[in-house]
């Protein structure tokens, strides 16, 4: 059980990290009340901190879901 949960955590972290690096944008656009659009470029340390944070959150959720799945299968047996 522990081996499966560790693999789930590591794999979900790595996959989420790579997906976010590939698809998360470094620019943010904001619209003012007057309709003006401005773009803000996020610095690279903050950008990678966001990606790291989202990857950890996804990994924790995946481990919890894996634990629930394993425990529900044990109850059926």
XYZ file of N, CA, C and O in Angstrom, residues 28-63:
144
model
N 0.489 37.899 -17.097
C -0.872 38.032 -16.602
C -1.464 39.313 -17.181
O -0.795 40.343 -17.229
N -2.700 39.251 -17.615
C -3.355 40.458 -18.122
C -4.468 40.854 -17.167
O -5.180 40.010 -16.624
N -4.569 42.155 -16.937
C -5.623 42.684 -16.074
C -6.379 43.768 -16.826
O -5.799 44.510 -17.618
N -7.669 43.840 -16.588
C -8.523 44.865 -17.199
C -8.924 45.880 -16.140
O -9.405 45.517 -15.064
N -8.718 47.153 -16.460
C -9.116 48.225 -15.557
C -10.601 48.501 -15.701
O -11.284 47.960 -16.568
N -11.100 49.392 -14.859
C -12.504 49.783 -14.911
C -12.803 50.491 -16.228
O -13.882 50.347 -16.797
N -11.842 51.230 -16.745
C -12.040 51.991 -17.967
C -11.885 51.148 -19.231
O -12.012 51.647 -20.334
N -11.575 49.870 -19.076
C -11.441 48.993 -20.220
C -10.021 48.839 -20.724
O -9.789 48.173 -21.726
N -9.060 49.448 -20.047
C -7.653 49.336 -20.453
C -7.100 47.990 -19.990
O -7.380 47.534 -18.893
N -6.326 47.345 -20.849
C -5.703 46.082 -20.522
C -4.216 46.306 -20.308
O -3.552 46.948 -21.106
N -3.708 45.753 -19.207
C -2.275 45.848 -18.940
C -1.716 44.450 -18.703
O -2.387 43.588 -18.145
N -0.494 44.234 -19.123
C 0.173 42.956 -18.981
C 1.282 43.069 -17.941
O 2.048 44.019 -17.940
N 1.350 42.066 -17.078
C 2.379 42.017 -16.054
C 3.146 40.714 -16.253
O 2.546 39.639 -16.331
N 4.467 40.810 -16.342
C 5.307 39.629 -16.487
C 5.744 39.190 -15.099
O 6.318 39.966 -14.336
N 5.465 37.926 -14.769
C 5.827 37.378 -13.465
C 7.320 37.036 -13.488
O 7.797 36.409 -14.436
N 8.075 37.412 -12.447
C 9.492 37.025 -12.399
C 9.646 35.506 -12.323
O 8.788 34.797 -11.783
N 10.754 34.999 -12.875
C 10.953 33.555 -12.946
C 10.949 32.851 -11.585
O 10.347 31.773 -11.461
N 11.566 33.395 -10.534
C 11.476 32.688 -9.244
C 10.041 32.535 -8.747
O 9.652 31.476 -8.253
N 9.243 33.578 -8.901
C 7.849 33.508 -8.481
C 7.051 32.560 -9.375
O 6.187 31.815 -8.901
N 7.351 32.556 -10.658
C 6.694 31.671 -11.620
C 6.926 30.204 -11.250
O 5.993 29.413 -11.175
N 8.189 29.844 -10.980
C 8.484 28.459 -10.622
C 7.981 28.107 -9.231
O 7.636 26.958 -8.967
N 7.885 29.090 -8.332
C 7.287 28.830 -7.029
C 5.809 28.489 -7.175
O 5.315 27.572 -6.507
N 5.101 29.199 -8.042
C 3.685 28.882 -8.293
C 3.548 27.471 -8.862
O 2.677 26.708 -8.431
N 4.381 27.132 -9.821
C 4.323 25.795 -10.423
C 4.626 24.729 -9.378
O 3.943 23.704 -9.307
N 5.643 24.959 -8.566
C 6.016 24.018 -7.512
C 4.871 23.845 -6.514
O 4.539 22.726 -6.111
N 4.245 24.955 -6.134
C 3.141 24.916 -5.178
C 1.942 24.141 -5.724
O 1.365 23.282 -5.045
N 1.566 24.423 -6.975
C 0.443 23.708 -7.575
C 0.750 22.217 -7.750
O -0.131 21.377 -7.608
N 1.993 21.885 -8.041
C 2.380 20.486 -8.172
C 2.283 19.754 -6.837
O 1.833 18.611 -6.784
N 2.692 20.405 -5.768
C 2.592 19.782 -4.444
C 1.134 19.588 -4.045
O 0.763 18.526 -3.533
N 0.299 20.576 -4.292
C -1.126 20.460 -3.960
C -1.767 19.315 -4.744
O -2.512 18.501 -4.185
N -1.456 19.222 -6.033
C -2.000 18.134 -6.858
C -1.506 16.787 -6.378
O -2.258 15.807 -6.343
N -0.252 16.708 -5.973
C 0.321 15.464 -5.477
C -0.357 15.019 -4.185
O -0.667 13.829 -4.012
N -0.605 15.941 -3.289
C -1.289 15.606 -2.028
C -2.704 15.114 -2.303
O -3.154 14.118 -1.712
N -3.407 15.777 -3.204
C -4.758 15.338 -3.554
C -4.740 13.949 -4.181
O -5.586 13.103 -3.873
N -3.751 13.685 -5.041
C -3.661 12.367 -5.679
C -3.382 11.277 -4.646
O -3.939 10.175 -4.726
N -2.525 11.549 -3.669
C -2.231 10.554 -2.622
C -3.469 10.298 -1.769
O -3.761 9.145 -1.427
